[in-house]
Amino acid sequence: MDVRKIVLIVCDGMSDRAVKSLGGRTPLEYAETPNLDKLAEIGCTGVLDILNPGVPPGSDSAHLALFGYDPERYYPGRGAIEALGANIPVSEGSLACRFNLSTVAEKNISGGVSLIVKDRRAGRVSSEEAEKLIKSLQIELNNFNNVKVKVIPNVEHRGILVVEGDGLSGDITDSDPHEVESCVNRCEPLSNAHDFKAAEYTAEIINEIVKTSYRILKNHEINKLRVEKGLPAANIILPRGAGIVRRVEPFTKVWGLKAACIAKLALYRGVARYIGMDVYDVPEATGTVNTNVEAKFRKAVELLKEYDFVFVHIKGADSASHDKKPLEKVKMIERIDSAFKIIMENVVYEGDAVVAVTSDHSTSSELGIHIGDPPALAVYAPDIVSDNVKHFNERAVLNGGLGRVKAVDLMRILLNYACRSLEYGLKPSRESRIYRSTECSPLVI
Ligand code: ZN
Ligand code: ZN
């Protein structure tokens, strides 16, 4: 029996709700999408609960679920994913957080002086200035044993904080209050921390780092000049999204598929690296609404020769939703659809592969936020029993043959249509009880 290859296309935040300005239709309903509609017509459709029903996912946890890794067990925290995405070498067991260079002002309170956030992005300080400021943060924590702190600039006001040492925990709160005019939070252990003592210890370290960053940055030459020019001083780092970097079983081993990822943005590349996918980029892609979707799909067709599983990530629809621009989202969806012709012509009509299209979550283009509504899903395989759904949108796929599926089960569904699933109970290989493997360990006689 020949096994099939799999293409998974994730259009970030493409699914939505009924939008008033679009006459009560969703952007996906409003858009002209002949190619995606064709896939829905000849394939089978449904909706995907990315996490538990109704829970709005972040893009990172959502992608883990789509790749069959239950986020409850395998989500390492946004900081760890971002560090991997930015290709920062982080050893196992280290703590990684994202941070912003921000502007704070002192305020007297009954117990002393607190810090009030005036600008979370320090007036969008330039990458050049940010790099100099962040590099001045040589933080040594003498009160903690064998703890090493690395503060690494990323793009503009963003950076990654890495803490190396023993007994660290990612179960801590953000220092960043996420709101201006709020006070800088004291980092605290989460009440449900797996290891409360480790979380308490880690929180103390983070508080010390934040305080030290303020002491160093408030007097920095660059900030003195910024204040003179009337610009907000980038005078503190505010960590958030703490996570412990650890290794997980690679995708290839879990599912028996050699896998490639095509994505521009660090977060998605980080998730792919975390589970050991080979990560590709196309120079023409920008990760914005103006990205070159055709180039990504052409790359997918090319990589399919070498890989069993190709994942393509397309961001634009989510960005338009966050900007609360439903019509821009419609345009982006139409651009995705028109480029999708490349997949229809080269993979669906020509080859013998399984093709799935979905979103990592729904994003409301009226509210500008991720929502817990299950996104639309279409799956095609040459011999799939198609349902009666002829359009790819949230409403039409409610009548789909796949029904309502959990995202962590998607890989099993795709493996089944790729003729790679193993009958339950068979044990031909030590490695896998899930997928058919061509590798065998020979009995020597
Ligand atoms: Zn997303
Ligand atoms: Zn988003």
Tab-separated table of C-alpha atoms and ligand atoms in Angstrom:
chain	number	residue	atom	x	y	z
A	1	MET	CA	0.000	0.000	0.000
A	2	ASP	CA	1.407	3.387	-0.939
A	3	VAL	CA	1.383	5.974	1.766
A	4	ARG	CA	0.502	9.587	1.034
A	5	LYS	CA	2.163	12.849	1.882
A	6	ILE	CA	0.376	15.560	3.857
A	7	VAL	CA	0.129	19.339	3.382
A	8	LEU	CA	-1.295	21.351	6.296
A	9	ILE	CA	-2.089	24.983	5.556
A	10	VAL	CA	-2.830	27.190	8.552
A	11	CYS	CA	-4.295	30.591	7.744
A	12	ASP	CA	-3.784	32.396	11.042
A	13	GLY	CA	-7.007	33.758	12.546
A	14	MET	CA	-8.930	33.381	9.267
A	15	SER	CA	-12.184	32.151	10.828
A	16	ASP	CA	-14.368	34.819	12.397
A	17	ARG	CA	-17.903	35.646	13.515
A	18	ALA	CA	-20.764	37.349	11.664
A	19	VAL	CA	-19.627	40.909	10.961
A	20	LYS	CA	-22.219	43.695	10.942
A	21	SER	CA	-20.456	45.791	8.294
A	22	LEU	CA	-20.364	42.730	6.009
A	23	GLY	CA	-24.138	42.300	6.235
A	24	GLY	CA	-23.934	39.672	8.969
A	25	ARG	CA	-21.592	37.476	6.978
A	26	THR	CA	-18.155	36.360	8.094
A	27	PRO	CA	-15.127	37.611	6.106
A	28	LEU	CA	-14.694	34.048	4.802
A	29	GLU	CA	-18.337	34.031	3.622
A	30	TYR	CA	-18.059	37.505	2.143
A	31	ALA	CA	-14.836	36.782	0.232
A	32	GLU	CA	-14.775	35.221	-3.233
A	33	THR	CA	-12.934	31.936	-2.656
A	34	PRO	CA	-13.435	29.616	-5.655
A	35	ASN	CA	-10.352	27.509	-4.939
A	36	LEU	CA	-10.984	26.937	-1.236
A	37	ASP	CA	-14.641	26.265	-2.065
A	38	LYS	CA	-13.534	23.602	-4.534
A	39	LEU	CA	-11.413	21.947	-1.855
A	40	ALA	CA	-14.423	21.930	0.480
A	41	GLU	CA	-16.605	20.480	-2.298
A	42	ILE	CA	-14.335	17.572	-3.203
A	43	GLY	CA	-13.106	17.095	0.359
A	44	CYS	CA	-14.713	16.702	3.751
A	45	THR	CA	-15.250	19.556	6.195
A	46	GLY	CA	-15.894	20.342	9.829
A	47	VAL	CA	-14.822	22.587	12.682
A	48	LEU	CA	-11.839	22.268	14.999
A	49	ASP	CA	-11.870	22.910	18.730
A	50	ILE	CA	-8.288	24.059	19.115
A	51	LEU	CA	-8.196	23.826	22.926
A	52	ASN	CA	-11.202	23.074	25.123
A	53	PRO	CA	-14.432	24.373	23.522
A	54	GLY	CA	-14.733	28.123	23.973
A	55	VAL	CA	-11.155	28.743	25.092
A	56	PRO	CA	-9.432	31.399	22.923
A	57	PRO	CA	-5.997	30.024	22.034
A	58	GLY	CA	-2.725	31.850	21.577
A	59	SER	CA	-1.085	31.079	18.258
A	60	ASP	CA	1.717	29.066	19.858
A	61	SER	CA	-0.443	26.720	21.952
A	62	ALA	CA	-2.815	26.412	18.971
A	63	HIS	CA	-0.078	25.213	16.643
A	64	LEU	CA	1.149	22.689	19.196
A	65	ALA	CA	-2.389	21.280	19.334
A	66	LEU	CA	-2.620	21.175	15.524
A	67	PHE	CA	0.622	19.178	15.433
A	68	GLY	CA	-0.840	16.711	17.931
A	69	TYR	CA	0.992	17.910	21.057
A	70	ASP	CA	-1.511	18.562	23.842
A	71	PRO	CA	-0.644	22.096	25.092
A	72	GLU	CA	-1.704	21.118	28.628
A	73	ARG	CA	1.316	18.810	28.658
A	74	TYR	CA	3.746	20.218	26.159
A	75	TYR	CA	3.316	24.013	26.096
A	76	PRO	CA	6.627	25.412	27.351
A	77	GLY	CA	5.542	29.069	27.584
A	78	ARG	CA	5.707	31.848	25.049
A	79	GLY	CA	9.191	32.974	26.095
A	80	ALA	CA	10.713	29.568	25.382
A	81	ILE	CA	9.003	29.411	21.964
A	82	GLU	CA	10.141	32.947	21.054
A	83	ALA	CA	13.726	32.144	22.110
A	84	LEU	CA	13.741	29.095	19.833
A	85	GLY	CA	12.150	31.138	17.038
A	86	ALA	CA	14.831	33.814	17.288
A	87	ASN	CA	17.437	31.031	17.167
A	88	ILE	CA	18.817	31.924	20.596
A	89	PRO	CA	20.720	28.998	22.030
A	90	VAL	CA	18.996	28.099	25.294
A	91	SER	CA	19.966	25.075	27.323
A	92	GLU	CA	17.390	22.664	28.667
A	93	GLY	CA	15.950	23.657	32.062
A	94	SER	CA	16.645	27.366	31.483
A	95	LEU	CA	13.945	29.965	31.937
A	96	ALA	CA	13.072	32.162	28.956
A	97	CYS	CA	10.777	35.216	28.935
A	98	ARG	CA	9.914	37.815	26.370
A	99	PHE	CA	10.262	41.385	27.509
A	100	ASN	CA	9.590	44.903	26.335
A	101	LEU	CA	11.842	47.861	26.932
A	102	SER	CA	9.309	50.190	28.518
A	103	THR	CA	8.980	53.606	30.085
A	104	VAL	CA	8.124	53.868	33.774
A	105	ALA	CA	7.809	56.690	36.276
A	106	GLU	CA	8.266	56.522	40.036
A	107	LYS	CA	5.302	56.937	42.367
A	108	ASN	CA	5.340	57.131	46.144
A	109	ILE	CA	3.106	54.601	47.855
A	110	SER	CA	2.708	53.714	51.514
A	111	GLY	CA	5.395	50.966	51.516
A	112	GLY	CA	7.965	52.842	49.398
A	113	VAL	CA	8.263	53.727	45.726
A	114	SER	CA	6.420	51.868	42.955
A	115	LEU	CA	6.839	52.173	39.193
A	116	ILE	CA	4.005	53.201	36.886
A	117	VAL	CA	4.085	52.144	33.235
A	118	LYS	CA	3.853	55.198	30.955
A	119	ASP	CA	4.642	53.533	27.623
A	120	ARG	CA	4.910	49.749	27.171
A	121	ARG	CA	7.081	50.173	24.060
A	122	ALA	CA	9.138	53.193	25.174
A	123	GLY	CA	7.907	55.212	22.186
A	124	ARG	CA	8.841	52.311	19.891
A	125	VAL	CA	12.522	52.818	20.590
A	126	SER	CA	14.631	51.980	17.522
A	127	SER	CA	16.374	48.598	17.224
A	128	GLU	CA	19.720	50.393	17.263
A	129	GLU	CA	19.120	52.228	20.546
A	130	ALA	CA	17.398	49.222	22.077
A	131	GLU	CA	20.387	47.034	21.299
A	132	LYS	CA	22.795	49.424	23.029
A	133	LEU	CA	20.524	49.772	26.066
A	134	ILE	CA	19.963	46.040	26.389
A	135	LYS	CA	23.635	45.225	25.965
A	136	SER	CA	24.416	47.510	28.913
A	137	LEU	CA	22.437	45.147	31.147
A	138	GLN	CA	25.250	42.974	32.488
A	139	ILE	CA	23.274	41.633	35.408
A	140	GLU	CA	25.016	39.534	38.037
A	141	LEU	CA	22.903	38.186	40.851
A	142	ASN	CA	25.189	37.542	43.789
A	143	ASN	CA	22.380	36.594	46.159
A	144	PHE	CA	21.440	33.578	44.070
A	145	ASN	CA	23.616	30.509	43.594
A	146	ASN	CA	24.944	29.798	40.110
A	147	VAL	CA	22.348	31.842	38.297
A	148	LYS	CA	23.354	33.309	34.953
A	149	VAL	CA	21.316	36.072	33.328
A	150	LYS	CA	21.326	36.828	29.604
A	151	VAL	CA	19.401	39.787	28.229
A	152	ILE	CA	19.170	39.570	24.440
A	153	PRO	CA	17.775	42.221	22.089
A	154	ASN	CA	15.230	41.117	19.497
A	155	VAL	CA	13.448	43.593	17.200
A	156	GLU	CA	12.814	47.234	18.251
A	157	HIS	CA	11.624	47.366	21.881
A	158	ARG	CA	11.449	43.579	22.191
A	159	GLY	CA	13.932	41.212	23.762
A	160	ILE	CA	14.423	37.803	25.298
A	161	LEU	CA	15.524	37.209	28.875
A	162	VAL	CA	17.214	33.908	29.627
A	163	VAL	CA	17.985	32.730	33.147
A	164	GLU	CA	20.218	29.695	33.507
A	165	GLY	CA	20.435	27.807	36.768
A	166	ASP	CA	19.007	24.973	38.808
A	167	GLY	CA	15.508	24.695	40.228
A	168	LEU	CA	13.753	27.264	38.027
A	169	SER	CA	10.031	27.297	37.228
A	170	GLY	CA	7.943	28.950	34.497
A	171	ASP	CA	4.877	29.106	36.763
A	172	ILE	CA	5.230	32.793	37.600
A	173	THR	CA	3.245	35.944	36.830
A	174	ASP	CA	4.261	38.618	34.312
A	175	SER	CA	6.063	41.736	35.548
A	176	ASP	CA	4.437	43.531	32.606
A	177	PRO	CA	0.935	44.719	33.637
A	178	HIS	CA	-0.033	44.901	29.913
A	179	GLU	CA	-1.717	48.287	30.560
A	180	VAL	CA	-0.342	51.810	30.741
A	181	GLU	CA	-0.868	53.753	33.978
A	182	SER	CA	-0.755	50.422	35.851
A	183	CYS	CA	2.048	49.622	38.247
A	184	VAL	CA	4.856	47.233	37.376
A	185	ASN	CA	3.763	43.932	38.890
A	186	ARG	CA	5.784	42.161	41.499
A	187	CYS	CA	6.505	38.800	39.889
A	188	GLU	CA	4.838	36.078	41.979
A	189	PRO	CA	4.502	32.276	41.874
A	190	LEU	CA	1.221	31.059	40.350
A	191	SER	CA	-1.027	29.576	43.024
A	192	ASN	CA	-1.271	26.339	41.016
A	193	ALA	CA	2.486	26.105	40.312
A	194	HIS	CA	3.744	22.541	39.812
A	195	ASP	CA	6.639	23.269	42.152
A	196	PHE	CA	5.668	26.228	44.334
A	197	LYS	CA	9.093	26.592	45.982
A	198	ALA	CA	10.836	26.698	42.572
A	199	ALA	CA	8.288	29.250	41.330
A	200	GLU	CA	8.804	31.411	44.454
A	201	TYR	CA	12.568	31.281	43.941
A	202	THR	CA	12.274	32.133	40.213
A	203	ALA	CA	9.916	35.043	40.930
A	204	GLU	CA	12.491	36.510	43.311
A	205	ILE	CA	15.132	36.294	40.597
A	206	ILE	CA	12.884	38.054	38.071
A	207	ASN	CA	12.056	40.842	40.553
A	208	GLU	CA	15.747	41.384	41.157
A	209	ILE	CA	16.428	41.517	37.397
A	210	VAL	CA	13.627	44.036	36.790
A	211	LYS	CA	14.807	46.289	39.619
A	212	THR	CA	18.429	46.073	38.440
A	213	SER	CA	17.405	46.908	34.868
A	214	TYR	CA	15.702	50.077	36.101
A	215	ARG	CA	18.742	51.079	38.169
A	216	ILE	CA	21.043	50.677	35.159
A	217	LEU	CA	18.777	52.060	32.433
A	218	LYS	CA	17.400	55.164	34.139
A	219	ASN	CA	20.883	56.704	34.192
A	220	HIS	CA	21.979	55.497	30.759
A	221	GLU	CA	23.408	58.132	28.392
A	222	ILE	CA	20.950	57.177	25.633
A	223	ASN	CA	18.015	57.766	27.942
A	224	LYS	CA	19.351	61.133	29.086
A	225	LEU	CA	19.521	62.155	25.414
A	226	ARG	CA	16.046	60.768	24.737
A	227	VAL	CA	14.568	62.781	27.593
A	228	GLU	CA	16.334	65.925	26.342
A	229	LYS	CA	14.690	65.357	22.952
A	230	GLY	CA	11.304	64.915	24.618
A	231	LEU	CA	11.223	61.161	23.945
A	232	PRO	CA	10.181	58.608	26.580
A	233	ALA	CA	13.143	56.954	28.323
A	234	ALA	CA	13.462	53.208	27.733
A	235	ASN	CA	14.235	52.740	31.397
A	236	ILE	CA	13.130	49.225	32.381
A	237	ILE	CA	12.626	45.716	31.030
A	238	LEU	CA	9.262	44.104	31.747
A	239	PRO	CA	9.330	40.307	31.382
A	240	ARG	CA	6.276	38.237	30.465
A	241	GLY	CA	5.378	34.759	29.196
A	242	ALA	CA	7.938	32.858	31.276
A	243	GLY	CA	8.638	29.289	30.283
A	244	ILE	CA	11.160	26.554	30.909
A	245	VAL	CA	12.936	25.271	27.826
A	246	ARG	CA	12.774	21.522	27.535
A	247	ARG	CA	12.990	18.888	24.884
A	248	VAL	CA	9.984	17.010	23.597
A	249	GLU	CA	9.778	13.922	21.423
A	250	PRO	CA	10.310	15.161	17.868
A	251	PHE	CA	7.440	15.238	15.394
A	252	THR	CA	9.200	12.752	13.123
A	253	LYS	CA	9.322	10.201	15.909
A	254	VAL	CA	5.807	10.853	17.193
A	255	TRP	CA	4.090	10.614	13.792
A	256	GLY	CA	6.668	8.936	11.547
A	257	LEU	CA	6.708	11.900	9.167
A	258	LYS	CA	9.698	13.877	7.911
A	259	ALA	CA	8.354	17.387	8.391
A	260	ALA	CA	9.041	20.866	7.021
A	261	CYS	CA	7.670	24.219	8.148
A	262	ILE	CA	7.315	27.281	5.920
A	263	ALA	CA	6.828	30.337	8.131
A	264	LYS	CA	8.197	33.835	8.365
A	265	LEU	CA	7.524	34.908	11.937
A	266	ALA	CA	9.623	33.839	14.906
A	267	LEU	CA	6.735	32.453	16.951
A	268	TYR	CA	5.758	29.843	14.337
A	269	ARG	CA	9.348	28.999	13.535
A	270	GLY	CA	9.868	28.560	17.287
A	271	VAL	CA	6.997	26.072	17.600
A	272	ALA	CA	8.336	24.150	14.590
A	273	ARG	CA	11.879	24.075	16.018
A	274	TYR	CA	10.553	23.015	19.427
A	275	ILE	CA	9.121	19.834	17.876
A	276	GLY	CA	12.071	19.335	15.546
A	277	MET	CA	10.640	20.300	12.147
A	278	ASP	CA	12.996	21.641	9.484
A	279	VAL	CA	12.222	25.338	9.145
A	280	TYR	CA	12.125	27.159	5.799
A	281	ASP	CA	11.422	30.673	4.718
A	282	VAL	CA	10.768	32.230	1.353
A	283	PRO	CA	12.563	35.550	0.885
A	284	GLU	CA	9.493	37.108	-0.714
A	285	ALA	CA	7.332	36.451	2.363
A	286	THR	CA	6.907	39.305	4.852
A	287	GLY	CA	4.586	37.863	7.499
A	288	THR	CA	2.182	40.776	6.926
A	289	VAL	CA	-0.956	41.265	4.825
A	290	ASN	CA	1.303	42.034	1.854
A	291	THR	CA	3.110	38.719	2.062
A	292	ASN	CA	3.693	36.723	-1.078
A	293	VAL	CA	1.421	33.729	-0.558
A	294	GLU	CA	2.200	32.284	-4.004
A	295	ALA	CA	5.885	31.953	-3.100
A	296	LYS	CA	4.988	30.038	0.060
A	297	PHE	CA	2.730	27.612	-1.818
A	298	ARG	CA	5.325	27.108	-4.563
A	299	LYS	CA	7.888	26.302	-1.865
A	300	ALA	CA	5.420	23.808	-0.336
A	301	VAL	CA	5.067	22.023	-3.694
A	302	GLU	CA	8.851	21.876	-3.991
A	303	LEU	CA	9.396	20.603	-0.418
A	304	LEU	CA	6.753	17.931	-0.851
A	305	LYS	CA	9.205	16.037	-3.049
A	306	GLU	CA	11.569	15.657	-0.108
A	307	TYR	CA	9.230	15.681	2.918
A	308	ASP	CA	6.258	13.597	4.083
A	309	PHE	CA	4.608	16.528	5.837
A	310	VAL	CA	4.719	20.190	4.852
A	311	PHE	CA	3.184	22.859	7.076
A	312	VAL	CA	2.549	26.323	5.631
A	313	HIS	CA	1.751	29.262	7.902
A	314	ILE	CA	0.074	32.404	6.523
A	315	LYS	CA	-0.343	35.321	8.920
A	316	GLY	CA	-2.178	38.214	7.188
A	317	ALA	CA	-5.818	37.415	8.068
A	318	ASP	CA	-5.041	37.492	11.801
A	319	SER	CA	-3.267	40.861	11.564
A	320	ALA	CA	-6.212	42.426	9.681
A	321	SER	CA	-8.539	41.078	12.408
A	322	HIS	CA	-6.448	42.562	15.227
A	323	ASP	CA	-6.564	45.877	13.342
A	324	LYS	CA	-10.394	45.515	13.241
A	325	LYS	CA	-10.418	45.755	9.446
A	326	PRO	CA	-12.897	43.157	8.147
A	327	LEU	CA	-12.604	44.347	4.549
A	328	GLU	CA	-8.835	44.087	4.632
A	329	LYS	CA	-9.304	40.584	6.012
A	330	VAL	CA	-11.624	39.782	3.098
A	331	LYS	CA	-8.928	40.980	0.679
A	332	MET	CA	-6.281	38.865	2.402
A	333	ILE	CA	-8.527	35.796	2.266
A	334	GLU	CA	-9.069	36.397	-1.466
A	335	ARG	CA	-5.326	36.635	-1.969
A	336	ILE	CA	-4.802	33.374	-0.102
A	337	ASP	CA	-7.523	31.780	-2.222
A	338	SER	CA	-6.088	32.951	-5.506
A	339	ALA	CA	-2.614	31.659	-4.522
A	340	PHE	CA	-4.190	28.399	-3.337
A	341	LYS	CA	-4.674	27.577	-7.026
A	342	ILE	CA	-1.007	26.484	-6.939
A	343	ILE	CA	-1.856	23.793	-4.371
A	344	MET	CA	-5.017	22.760	-6.268
A	345	GLU	CA	-3.154	22.368	-9.561
A	346	ASN	CA	0.068	20.830	-8.284
A	347	VAL	CA	-1.038	18.788	-5.300
A	348	VAL	CA	-4.797	18.189	-5.276
A	349	TYR	CA	-5.378	17.489	-8.983
A	350	GLU	CA	-1.920	16.156	-9.808
A	351	GLY	CA	-0.629	14.214	-6.875
A	352	ASP	CA	-1.724	11.673	-4.332
A	353	ALA	CA	-1.488	13.750	-1.173
A	354	VAL	CA	-3.726	14.737	1.714
A	355	VAL	CA	-4.390	18.485	1.939
A	356	ALA	CA	-5.888	20.213	4.973
A	357	VAL	CA	-6.757	23.889	5.373
A	358	THR	CA	-7.753	25.489	8.666
A	359	SER	CA	-6.931	28.308	11.118
A	360	ASP	CA	-5.056	28.097	14.407
A	361	HIS	CA	-7.986	29.949	16.039
A	362	SER	CA	-10.756	32.308	15.089
A	363	THR	CA	-10.023	36.026	15.386
A	364	SER	CA	-12.861	38.535	15.558
A	365	SER	CA	-12.335	41.419	13.160
A	366	GLU	CA	-14.967	43.406	15.095
A	367	LEU	CA	-13.462	42.843	18.547
A	368	GLY	CA	-9.841	42.640	17.402
A	369	ILE	CA	-9.095	39.625	19.622
A	370	HIS	CA	-8.744	35.835	19.439
A	371	ILE	CA	-12.020	34.103	20.240
A	372	GLY	CA	-12.870	30.568	21.305
A	373	ASP	CA	-15.109	29.789	18.296
A	374	PRO	CA	-13.920	26.647	16.478
A	375	PRO	CA	-12.340	27.487	13.090
A	376	ALA	CA	-13.406	25.912	9.786
A	377	LEU	CA	-11.549	22.834	8.533
A	378	ALA	CA	-11.410	21.210	5.079
A	379	VAL	CA	-9.558	17.963	4.397
A	380	TYR	CA	-8.969	16.470	0.976
A	381	ALA	CA	-7.648	13.021	0.043
A	382	PRO	CA	-8.070	11.330	-3.347
A	383	ASP	CA	-10.504	8.743	-1.967
A	384	ILE	CA	-12.127	10.740	0.825
A	385	VAL	CA	-15.920	10.487	1.027
A	386	SER	CA	-16.963	14.067	0.439
A	387	ASP	CA	-19.867	15.648	2.277
A	388	ASN	CA	-22.449	17.992	0.778
A	389	VAL	CA	-20.596	21.159	1.743
A	390	LYS	CA	-19.678	23.233	-1.298
A	391	HIS	CA	-18.224	26.348	0.325
A	392	PHE	CA	-15.352	26.881	2.697
A	393	ASN	CA	-16.674	29.086	5.473
A	394	GLU	CA	-17.674	28.857	9.126
A	395	ARG	CA	-21.417	28.457	8.408
A	396	ALA	CA	-21.208	25.960	5.540
A	397	VAL	CA	-18.801	23.603	7.313
A	398	LEU	CA	-21.207	23.239	10.244
A	399	ASN	CA	-22.898	20.661	7.980
A	400	GLY	CA	-19.580	18.955	7.254
A	401	GLY	CA	-18.847	15.258	7.515
A	402	LEU	CA	-15.966	15.633	9.946
A	403	GLY	CA	-18.239	17.326	12.487
A	404	ARG	CA	-16.578	18.933	15.475
A	405	VAL	CA	-13.085	17.611	16.069
A	406	LYS	CA	-10.412	18.364	18.684
A	407	ALA	CA	-7.263	19.838	17.169
A	408	VAL	CA	-5.013	17.325	18.968
A	409	ASP	CA	-6.796	14.594	16.983
A	410	LEU	CA	-6.210	16.257	13.603
A	411	MET	CA	-2.865	14.521	12.982
A	412	ARG	CA	-4.493	11.104	13.530
A	413	ILE	CA	-7.229	11.994	11.049
A	414	LEU	CA	-4.683	13.137	8.464
A	415	LEU	CA	-2.487	10.050	9.002
A	416	ASN	CA	-5.545	7.893	8.423
A	417	TYR	CA	-6.328	9.545	5.065
A	418	ALA	CA	-2.619	9.295	4.227
A	419	CYS	CA	-2.956	5.497	4.689
A	420	ARG	CA	-0.291	5.641	7.393
A	421	SER	CA	-2.369	4.647	10.420
A	422	LEU	CA	-1.831	1.335	12.049
A	423	GLU	CA	-4.708	-0.894	13.100
A	424	TYR	CA	-5.264	-0.579	16.833
A	425	GLY	CA	-3.464	-3.331	18.740
A	426	LEU	CA	-0.806	-4.169	16.155
A	427	LYS	CA	2.775	-3.910	17.402
A	428	PRO	CA	5.171	-4.314	14.480
A	429	SER	CA	7.661	-1.772	15.761
A	430	ARG	CA	9.016	-0.742	19.118
A	431	GLU	CA	8.846	2.908	18.105
A	432	SER	CA	5.283	3.351	17.016
A	433	ARG	CA	1.869	1.858	17.664
A	434	ILE	CA	0.222	4.633	15.684
A	435	TYR	CA	1.630	4.865	12.181
A	436	ARG	CA	2.868	2.377	9.622
A	437	SER	CA	6.624	2.382	9.400
A	438	THR	CA	8.828	1.086	6.624
A	439	GLU	CA	11.737	0.714	9.007
A	440	CYS	CA	12.210	-2.737	10.486
A	441	SER	CA	14.624	-4.294	12.942
A	442	PRO	CA	15.608	-7.582	11.287
A	443	LEU	CA	15.635	-10.853	13.200
A	444	VAL	CA	19.011	-12.395	12.568
A	445	ILE	CA	18.973	-16.178	12.136
B	1	ZN	ZN	-2.710	32.687	15.398
B	2	ZN	ZN	-3.538	36.942	16.608
